[in-house]
CSV table of C-alpha atoms and ligand atoms in Angstrom, one decimal:
chain,number,residue,atom,x,y,z
A,1,MET,CA,3.0,20.7,-25.7
A,2,LYS,CA,1.6,20.0,-22.4
A,3,SER,CA,3.2,17.8,-20.3
A,4,ILE,CA,1.5,15.4,-17.5
A,5,PRO,CA,3.6,13.6,-15.1
A,6,PHE,CA,2.6,10.4,-13.6
A,7,LEU,CA,3.1,11.7,-9.9
A,8,SER,CA,3.9,15.3,-9.0
A,9,PHE,CA,4.9,16.5,-5.4
A,10,ASN,CA,4.2,20.0,-6.3
A,11,LYS,CA,0.8,20.9,-4.9
A,12,MET,CA,1.6,18.8,-1.8
A,13,HIS,CA,5.0,19.8,-1.2
A,14,GLY,CA,4.6,23.1,-2.0
A,15,THR,CA,1.8,23.7,0.5
A,16,ILE,CA,3.5,22.2,3.5
A,17,LYS,CA,7.3,23.5,2.8
A,18,SER,CA,7.8,26.0,5.6
A,19,LYS,CA,6.7,23.6,8.1
A,20,ILE,CA,8.8,20.7,6.9
A,21,GLN,CA,12.0,23.3,6.9
A,22,GLN,CA,10.9,24.2,10.8
A,23,ALA,CA,10.6,20.4,11.5
A,24,PHE,CA,14.0,19.9,10.1
A,25,GLU,CA,15.2,22.7,12.1
A,26,ASN,CA,14.0,21.4,15.3
A,27,VAL,CA,15.2,18.0,14.6
A,28,TYR,CA,18.6,18.9,13.4
A,29,ASP,CA,19.1,21.4,16.5
A,30,SER,CA,17.6,18.9,19.2
A,31,HIS,CA,20.7,16.6,18.3
A,32,TRP,CA,18.7,13.6,19.1
A,33,TYR,CA,18.0,11.7,15.8
A,34,ILE,CA,17.0,7.9,16.6
A,35,LEU,CA,13.8,6.7,18.7
A,36,GLY,CA,13.0,9.9,20.3
A,37,ARG,CA,10.3,12.4,21.0
A,38,ASN,CA,9.4,12.7,17.1
A,39,VAL,CA,8.7,8.8,16.8
A,40,GLU,CA,6.9,8.8,20.1
A,41,LEU,CA,4.5,11.4,18.9
A,42,PHE,CA,3.9,10.2,15.3
A,43,GLU,CA,3.2,6.5,16.4
A,44,LYS,CA,0.7,8.0,18.7
A,45,GLN,CA,-0.9,10.3,16.0
A,46,TYR,CA,-1.1,7.4,13.5
A,47,ALA,CA,-2.4,4.9,15.5
A,48,GLU,CA,-5.5,7.2,16.7
A,49,TYR,CA,-5.8,7.9,12.9
A,50,CYS,CA,-6.0,4.2,12.3
A,51,GLN,CA,-8.3,3.6,15.1
A,52,THR,CA,-5.6,1.4,16.9
A,53,LYS,CA,-4.2,1.4,20.3
A,54,PHE,CA,-0.8,1.0,19.3
A,55,CYS,CA,1.6,1.9,16.5
A,56,VAL,CA,5.3,1.2,15.7
A,57,GLY,CA,7.3,3.0,13.5
A,58,VAL,CA,9.9,1.1,11.5
A,59,GLY,CA,12.4,1.6,8.6
A,60,ASN,CA,10.1,0.7,5.7
A,61,GLY,CA,7.1,-1.3,4.6
A,62,LEU,CA,9.1,-4.7,3.4
A,63,ASP,CA,10.3,-4.4,7.1
A,64,ALA,CA,7.0,-3.9,8.7
A,65,ILE,CA,5.5,-6.8,7.3
A,66,ILE,CA,9.0,-9.2,8.2
A,67,ILE,CA,8.7,-7.5,11.3
A,68,ALA,CA,4.8,-8.5,11.9
A,69,LEU,CA,5.5,-11.9,10.5
A,70,LYS,CA,8.3,-12.5,13.4
A,71,THR,CA,6.0,-10.9,16.1
A,72,LEU,CA,3.6,-13.7,15.5
A,73,ASN,CA,6.5,-16.0,15.4
A,74,ILE,CA,5.8,-17.1,11.8
A,75,GLY,CA,8.7,-18.7,10.0
A,76,LYS,CA,10.2,-22.0,8.7
A,77,GLY,CA,7.6,-24.9,8.4
A,78,ASP,CA,4.6,-22.3,8.2
A,79,SER,CA,2.9,-21.4,5.4
A,80,VAL,CA,1.2,-17.9,4.7
A,81,ILE,CA,-1.6,-16.9,2.5
A,82,VAL,CA,-0.9,-14.0,0.3
A,83,PRO,CA,-2.6,-12.7,-3.1
A,84,SER,CA,-1.2,-13.7,-6.5
A,85,ASN,CA,-1.5,-9.9,-7.6
A,86,THR,CA,0.5,-7.8,-5.5
A,87,TYR,CA,3.7,-5.8,-5.1
A,88,ILE,CA,6.5,-8.5,-4.6
A,89,ALA,CA,7.1,-7.1,-1.1
A,90,THR,CA,4.2,-8.9,0.5
A,91,TRP,CA,5.7,-12.1,-1.0
A,92,LEU,CA,9.4,-11.4,-0.2
A,93,ALA,CA,8.3,-10.7,3.6
A,94,VAL,CA,7.1,-14.2,4.0
A,95,SER,CA,9.9,-15.8,2.1
A,96,TYR,CA,12.4,-13.4,4.2
A,97,VAL,CA,11.3,-15.2,7.3
A,98,GLY,CA,11.6,-18.8,5.8
A,99,ALA,CA,7.4,-19.4,5.3
A,100,GLU,CA,6.2,-20.9,2.6
A,101,ILE,CA,3.7,-19.0,0.3
A,102,ILE,CA,0.3,-20.0,-0.9
A,103,PRO,CA,-1.0,-17.3,-3.5
A,104,VAL,CA,-4.8,-16.8,-3.8
A,105,GLU,CA,-6.3,-15.0,-6.9
A,106,PRO,CA,-7.9,-11.9,-6.6
A,107,ASP,CA,-11.5,-11.0,-7.6
A,108,GLU,CA,-11.7,-9.7,-11.1
A,109,LYS,CA,-13.4,-6.6,-10.4
A,110,THR,CA,-12.1,-5.2,-7.2
A,111,TYR,CA,-8.3,-6.7,-7.7
A,112,ASN,CA,-8.2,-7.8,-3.9
A,113,ILE,CA,-7.9,-11.1,-2.9
A,114,ASN,CA,-10.9,-13.3,-3.6
A,115,PRO,CA,-12.4,-14.5,-0.2
A,116,LYS,CA,-14.1,-17.1,-1.9
A,117,LEU,CA,-11.1,-18.8,-2.4
A,118,ILE,CA,-9.4,-18.7,0.7
A,119,GLU,CA,-11.0,-21.5,2.3
A,120,SER,CA,-9.8,-24.3,-0.1
A,121,VAL,CA,-5.9,-23.5,0.0
A,122,ILE,CA,-5.5,-23.6,3.8
A,123,ARG,CA,-3.0,-26.0,5.0
A,124,SER,CA,-2.2,-27.8,8.2
A,125,ASN,CA,0.8,-25.3,8.5
A,126,THR,CA,-1.0,-22.2,7.3
A,127,LYS,CA,-0.5,-19.5,10.1
A,128,ALA,CA,-1.6,-16.1,8.3
A,129,ILE,CA,-3.3,-14.5,5.8
A,130,ILE,CA,-2.2,-11.3,4.6
A,131,PRO,CA,-4.7,-9.2,2.5
A,132,VAL,CA,-3.5,-6.6,0.2
A,133,HIS,CA,-5.8,-3.4,-0.1
A,134,LEU,CA,-4.5,-2.9,-3.6
A,135,TYR,CA,-4.5,0.3,-5.4
A,136,GLY,CA,-6.1,1.9,-2.5
A,137,GLN,CA,-9.2,-0.1,-2.3
A,138,THR,CA,-9.7,-2.3,1.2
A,139,CYS,CA,-10.2,-5.9,1.2
A,140,GLU,CA,-13.8,-7.3,2.0
A,141,MET,CA,-12.7,-7.8,5.5
A,142,GLU,CA,-15.8,-9.4,7.2
A,143,PRO,CA,-15.6,-13.0,4.9
A,144,ILE,CA,-11.6,-12.5,5.3
A,145,MET,CA,-12.0,-11.9,9.3
A,146,GLN,CA,-14.4,-14.9,9.6
A,147,ILE,CA,-12.3,-17.6,7.9
A,148,ALA,CA,-9.2,-16.3,9.9
A,149,GLN,CA,-11.2,-16.7,12.9
A,150,LYS,CA,-12.7,-20.1,12.0
A,151,HIS,CA,-9.2,-21.5,11.3
A,152,LYS,CA,-7.3,-20.1,14.1
A,153,LEU,CA,-5.1,-17.9,11.3
A,154,PHE,CA,-3.5,-14.5,12.0
A,155,LEU,CA,-4.4,-11.7,10.3
A,156,ILE,CA,-2.1,-9.2,8.9
A,157,GLU,CA,-3.3,-6.3,6.6
A,158,ASP,CA,-0.4,-5.0,4.0
A,159,ASN,CA,-2.0,-1.4,4.3
A,160,ALA,CA,0.9,0.3,2.3
A,161,GLN,CA,-1.4,1.5,-0.4
A,162,ALA,CA,-4.7,2.4,1.6
A,163,GLN,CA,-3.8,4.7,4.3
A,164,GLY,CA,-7.3,6.6,5.2
A,165,SER,CA,-9.4,3.6,3.3
A,166,MET,CA,-12.4,2.6,5.0
A,167,TYR,CA,-14.2,-1.0,5.2
A,168,ARG,CA,-17.7,-0.3,6.4
A,169,GLU,CA,-17.1,2.1,9.5
A,170,LYS,CA,-13.4,1.4,10.2
A,171,LYS,CA,-10.1,2.4,9.2
A,172,SER,CA,-7.8,0.4,7.0
A,173,GLY,CA,-4.9,-1.1,9.3
A,174,SER,CA,-7.4,-1.8,12.0
A,175,PHE,CA,-8.6,-5.3,11.5
A,176,GLY,CA,-5.7,-7.6,11.6
A,177,HIS,CA,-3.9,-9.2,14.4
A,178,ILE,CA,-1.0,-6.7,13.6
A,179,ASN,CA,-0.9,-4.8,10.2
A,180,ALA,CA,1.9,-3.1,8.4
A,181,THR,CA,2.3,0.0,6.2
A,182,SER,CA,4.8,1.8,4.1
A,183,PHE,CA,5.4,5.8,3.8
A,184,TYR,CA,7.7,5.3,0.8
A,185,PRO,CA,7.3,8.8,-0.9
A,186,GLY,CA,4.7,7.9,-3.3
A,187,LYS,CA,2.5,6.4,-1.0
A,188,ASN,CA,-0.7,8.4,0.0
A,189,LEU,CA,1.2,9.3,3.5
A,190,GLY,CA,4.8,9.5,2.2
A,191,ALA,CA,7.8,10.4,4.2
A,192,LEU,CA,11.0,12.2,2.7
A,193,GLY,CA,12.6,8.9,2.4
A,194,ASP,CA,12.0,5.3,3.3
A,195,ALA,CA,9.8,4.8,6.2
A,196,GLY,CA,7.3,2.4,7.6
A,197,ALA,CA,4.8,1.3,10.6
A,198,ILE,CA,2.7,-1.4,12.3
A,199,THR,CA,-0.5,-0.9,13.8
A,200,THR,CA,-2.1,-3.0,16.4
A,201,ASN,CA,-4.8,-3.4,19.2
A,202,ASP,CA,-2.6,-6.2,21.1
A,203,GLU,CA,-0.4,-4.7,23.5
A,204,ASN,CA,1.8,-7.8,23.7
A,205,LEU,CA,2.4,-8.0,19.7
A,206,TYR,CA,3.1,-4.0,20.1
A,207,LEU,CA,5.8,-4.6,22.6
A,208,LYS,CA,7.2,-7.2,20.6
A,209,ALA,CA,7.3,-5.6,17.6
A,210,LYS,CA,9.1,-2.6,19.1
A,211,THR,CA,11.7,-4.7,21.0
A,212,ILE,CA,12.0,-6.6,17.3
A,213,ARG,CA,12.4,-3.4,15.5
A,214,ASN,CA,15.4,-2.1,17.5
A,215,TYR,CA,18.0,-5.2,17.9
A,216,GLY,CA,15.5,-7.1,20.1
A,217,SER,CA,16.2,-5.0,23.0
A,218,GLN,CA,14.1,-2.9,25.2
A,219,LYS,CA,16.9,-1.7,27.7
A,220,LYS,CA,20.2,-0.6,25.6
A,221,TYR,CA,22.6,-3.2,25.6
A,222,PHE,CA,20.1,-5.9,26.7
A,223,ASN,CA,18.9,-8.3,23.9
A,224,GLN,CA,16.0,-10.4,24.8
A,225,VAL,CA,15.4,-11.7,21.1
A,226,LYS,CA,17.3,-11.7,17.8
A,227,GLY,CA,15.9,-8.5,16.4
A,228,ILE,CA,16.8,-6.5,13.2
A,229,ASN,CA,17.5,-2.7,12.9
A,230,SER,CA,14.7,-1.1,11.2
A,231,ARG,CA,13.6,2.1,13.3
A,232,LEU,CA,11.6,5.1,11.9
A,233,ASP,CA,14.0,8.1,11.8
A,234,GLU,CA,13.4,11.3,13.8
A,235,LEU,CA,13.3,13.4,11.1
A,236,HIS,CA,10.8,11.3,8.9
A,237,ALA,CA,8.5,11.1,11.8
A,238,ALA,CA,8.6,14.8,12.4
A,239,PHE,CA,7.8,15.3,8.6
A,240,LEU,CA,4.9,12.6,8.6
A,241,SER,CA,3.2,14.2,11.7
A,242,ILE,CA,2.6,17.2,9.2
A,243,LYS,CA,1.7,15.1,6.5
A,244,LEU,CA,-0.6,13.3,8.3
A,245,ASN,CA,-2.7,16.3,9.3
A,246,TYR,CA,-3.4,16.6,5.2
A,247,LEU,CA,-3.9,12.8,4.6
A,248,ASP,CA,-7.9,13.4,4.6
A,249,GLU,CA,-7.9,16.5,2.5
A,250,TRP,CA,-5.5,14.9,-0.1
A,251,ASN,CA,-7.3,11.8,-0.2
A,252,LYS,CA,-10.4,13.5,-0.7
A,253,GLU,CA,-9.0,15.1,-3.4
A,254,ARG,CA,-7.9,12.1,-4.9
A,255,ASN,CA,-11.6,11.1,-5.0
A,256,GLU,CA,-12.6,14.1,-6.9
A,257,ILE,CA,-10.1,13.4,-9.3
A,258,ALA,CA,-11.1,9.7,-9.5
A,259,GLN,CA,-14.5,10.8,-10.0
A,260,TRP,CA,-13.8,12.8,-13.0
A,261,TYR,CA,-11.8,9.8,-14.8
A,262,PHE,CA,-15.1,7.7,-14.1
A,263,ASP,CA,-17.3,10.7,-15.8
A,264,TYR,CA,-15.1,11.1,-18.4
A,265,LEU,CA,-14.1,7.4,-19.5
A,266,LYS,CA,-17.6,5.7,-18.5
A,267,ASP,CA,-18.8,5.4,-22.0
A,268,ILE,CA,-15.7,3.9,-23.6
A,269,PRO,CA,-16.3,0.2,-23.8
A,270,GLU,CA,-12.7,-0.7,-24.7
A,271,ILE,CA,-11.5,1.0,-21.0
A,272,ILE,CA,-12.3,-1.3,-17.8
A,273,LEU,CA,-12.8,1.2,-15.2
A,274,PRO,CA,-12.0,0.6,-11.5
A,275,HIS,CA,-14.8,-1.2,-9.4
A,276,ILE,CA,-15.2,-0.2,-5.7
A,277,HIS,CA,-17.2,-2.5,-3.6
A,278,PRO,CA,-20.2,-1.1,-2.0
A,279,ASP,CA,-18.5,-1.9,1.3
A,280,CYS,CA,-15.2,-0.6,0.9
A,281,THR,CA,-13.9,3.0,0.1
A,282,SER,CA,-10.6,3.9,-1.8
A,283,ASN,CA,-8.0,6.7,-0.9
A,284,PHE,CA,-7.1,5.8,-4.6
A,285,HIS,CA,-3.6,5.6,-4.2
A,286,LEU,CA,-3.7,4.7,-8.0
A,287,PHE,CA,-6.5,4.9,-10.8
A,288,VAL,CA,-5.9,2.0,-12.6
A,289,ILE,CA,-7.7,1.1,-16.0
A,290,ARG,CA,-7.7,-1.8,-18.1
A,291,THR,CA,-7.4,-2.4,-21.8
A,292,GLU,CA,-6.6,-5.2,-24.3
A,293,LYS,CA,-4.2,-2.7,-26.1
A,294,ARG,CA,-2.5,-1.5,-23.1
A,295,ASP,CA,1.0,-1.2,-24.5
A,296,GLU,CA,-0.1,0.5,-27.2
A,297,LEU,CA,-2.2,3.2,-25.4
A,298,GLN,CA,0.7,3.5,-23.1
A,299,ASN,CA,2.7,4.5,-26.2
A,300,TYR,CA,0.2,6.7,-27.4
A,301,LEU,CA,-0.3,8.6,-24.2
A,302,ASN,CA,3.7,9.0,-23.8
A,303,LYS,CA,4.0,10.6,-27.4
A,304,TYR,CA,1.7,13.4,-25.8
A,305,GLN,CA,3.8,13.3,-22.5
A,306,ILE,CA,1.3,11.7,-20.2
A,307,GLY,CA,3.3,9.8,-17.7
A,308,THR,CA,1.7,6.3,-17.0
A,309,LEU,CA,3.1,3.4,-15.2
A,310,ILE,CA,1.9,-0.5,-14.9
A,311,HIS,CA,1.1,-1.9,-11.5
A,312,TYR,CA,2.7,-4.4,-12.2
A,313,PRO,CA,3.9,-5.9,-15.1
A,314,ILE,CA,5.0,-9.0,-13.7
A,315,PRO,CA,3.1,-11.0,-11.1
A,316,PRO,CA,5.4,-12.4,-8.3
A,317,HIS,CA,5.1,-15.9,-9.4
A,318,LEU,CA,6.5,-15.1,-12.7
A,319,GLN,CA,9.3,-13.4,-11.5
A,320,GLU,CA,13.1,-14.4,-11.6
A,321,ALA,CA,13.4,-13.9,-8.3
A,322,TYR,CA,10.6,-16.7,-7.5
A,323,LYS,CA,11.5,-19.2,-10.3
A,324,ASP,CA,12.3,-21.6,-7.5
A,325,LEU,CA,9.0,-22.2,-6.9
A,326,ASN,CA,8.6,-23.1,-10.7
A,327,TYR,CA,5.3,-21.8,-11.3
A,328,ARG,CA,4.5,-22.0,-15.2
A,329,LYS,CA,2.7,-19.3,-17.3
A,330,GLY,CA,-1.0,-19.9,-16.5
A,331,ALA,CA,-0.8,-20.8,-12.7
A,332,PHE,CA,-2.6,-17.8,-11.8
A,333,PRO,CA,-4.1,-16.7,-14.6
A,334,ILE,CA,-6.2,-13.4,-13.3
A,335,ALA,CA,-3.2,-12.1,-11.7
A,336,GLU,CA,-1.5,-12.8,-15.4
A,337,LYS,CA,-4.4,-11.1,-17.1
A,338,ILE,CA,-4.3,-7.8,-14.7
A,339,ALA,CA,-0.7,-7.6,-15.2
A,340,GLU,CA,-1.3,-7.8,-19.0
A,341,THR,CA,-3.8,-5.1,-19.2
A,342,CYS,CA,-3.7,-2.6,-16.2
A,343,LEU,CA,-2.5,0.6,-16.9
A,344,SER,CA,-2.1,3.3,-14.0
A,345,LEU,CA,-3.0,7.2,-15.1
A,346,PRO,CA,-1.6,10.3,-13.7
A,347,MET,CA,-3.2,10.5,-9.9
A,348,TYR,CA,-2.4,13.3,-7.3
A,349,PRO,CA,-3.2,15.9,-5.4
A,350,GLY,CA,-2.9,18.9,-7.7
A,351,LEU,CA,-4.1,17.4,-10.8
A,352,THR,CA,-6.6,19.4,-12.4
A,353,LYS,CA,-9.9,19.0,-14.4
A,354,ASP,CA,-8.3,20.4,-17.1
A,355,ASP,CA,-5.4,17.8,-17.2
A,356,VAL,CA,-7.9,14.8,-16.6
A,357,GLU,CA,-9.9,16.2,-19.6
A,358,TYR,CA,-6.7,16.2,-21.7
A,359,ILE,CA,-5.6,12.9,-20.6
A,360,THR,CA,-9.2,11.2,-21.1
A,361,ASP,CA,-9.6,13.2,-24.4
A,362,LYS,CA,-6.2,11.3,-25.8
A,363,ILE,CA,-7.9,8.0,-24.4
A,364,ARG,CA,-11.0,8.5,-26.4
A,365,LYS,CA,-9.1,9.6,-29.6
A,366,PHE,CA,-6.7,6.3,-29.1
A,367,SER,CA,-10.1,4.2,-28.8
A,368,LYS,CA,-11.7,5.6,-32.1
B,401,PLP,C1,5.0,0.2,-1.2
B,401,PLP,C2,4.3,-1.5,-0.9
B,401,PLP,C3,5.0,-2.3,0.3
B,401,PLP,C4,6.9,-2.1,0.3
B,401,PLP,O1,6.9,-0.8,1.1
B,401,PLP,P1,8.7,-0.3,1.0
B,401,PLP,O2,8.3,1.0,2.1
B,401,PLP,O3,9.0,0.3,-0.4
B,401,PLP,O4,9.3,-1.4,1.9
B,401,PLP,C5,4.5,-3.1,0.4
B,401,PLP,N1,3.5,-3.7,-0.2
B,401,PLP,C6,2.7,-2.8,-0.8
B,401,PLP,C7,1.3,-3.4,-1.5
B,401,PLP,C8,3.2,-1.9,-1.5
B,401,PLP,O5,2.3,-1.4,-2.4
């Protein structure tokens, strides 16, 4: 029987294998493994890609958000607005610096934070908004930026899922005062292990973030602030420089695959398809459909060896880790509804039209 995994690196990593091996040898032979020319070069390339002045390579996406918050001096006594439906990392970063979380529900169609609901939850101690470009589609940045400006709030994009996506004419990761991204292997721009980055146009924030990621030190053994150790490795930087050259091509292929899904699934009434806002684009990090019979559909597809995942089965406010906040079921009904009905279909460069036809054919059979 045909078998289609949820994610496959076959095509992507097959294409670049010899270049990656060469990069490995170069770093290996250089005998320089932390904060060297590969990190510097990738930071320059990634900043340019995001249309920002500066980039700081860090250890992972969670650290990128934590360092962004620390750079802005956000901590105990402050509160931060985050979406109610996000990967838990966004929430954990806010908790980690000791700030309070103010969740805001998403728009029911785009699944991104609903700008209309932000203003009413702002408190006197609110310092920042962290919009998350979920599943790859950018948030509606204009209204969010207006609110941030009006209330003097910092804006931090969580751009872990949307590398290369646009809002109007600008790239994701270029809107906030300081922005965070993740190069977790499964992200559209993925390292071969954990990695992340910060982007900003503000030189002071850049210098401060760079200091914090390296023990709070600019000069070896002179520590200005209580920083952390979260540096992008030379090896990953070298790999990421290679993969960055392919990001647009791979995002384009994901968009073609998404178009096939749209075409094949559009006339099945039980299936809610992704909705892309006219001002936004998506890099289709994930292709997420929704149906009331989600668990049954997932089991059905599983029988045909079609891999699917749920992003995410439990919203942060109902996670055991957040039981101290005492949120009950029903506190954020839109986030909860998405969690109960969403299903991510296979999506990666190399997925063929035949594959999509096979997958959607099974979804159609299930729906009948
Ligand atoms: C992946 C992800 C992160 C965290 O990135 P890591 O590199 O795994 O720490 C943060 N936010 C979102 C929305 C993510 O998808």
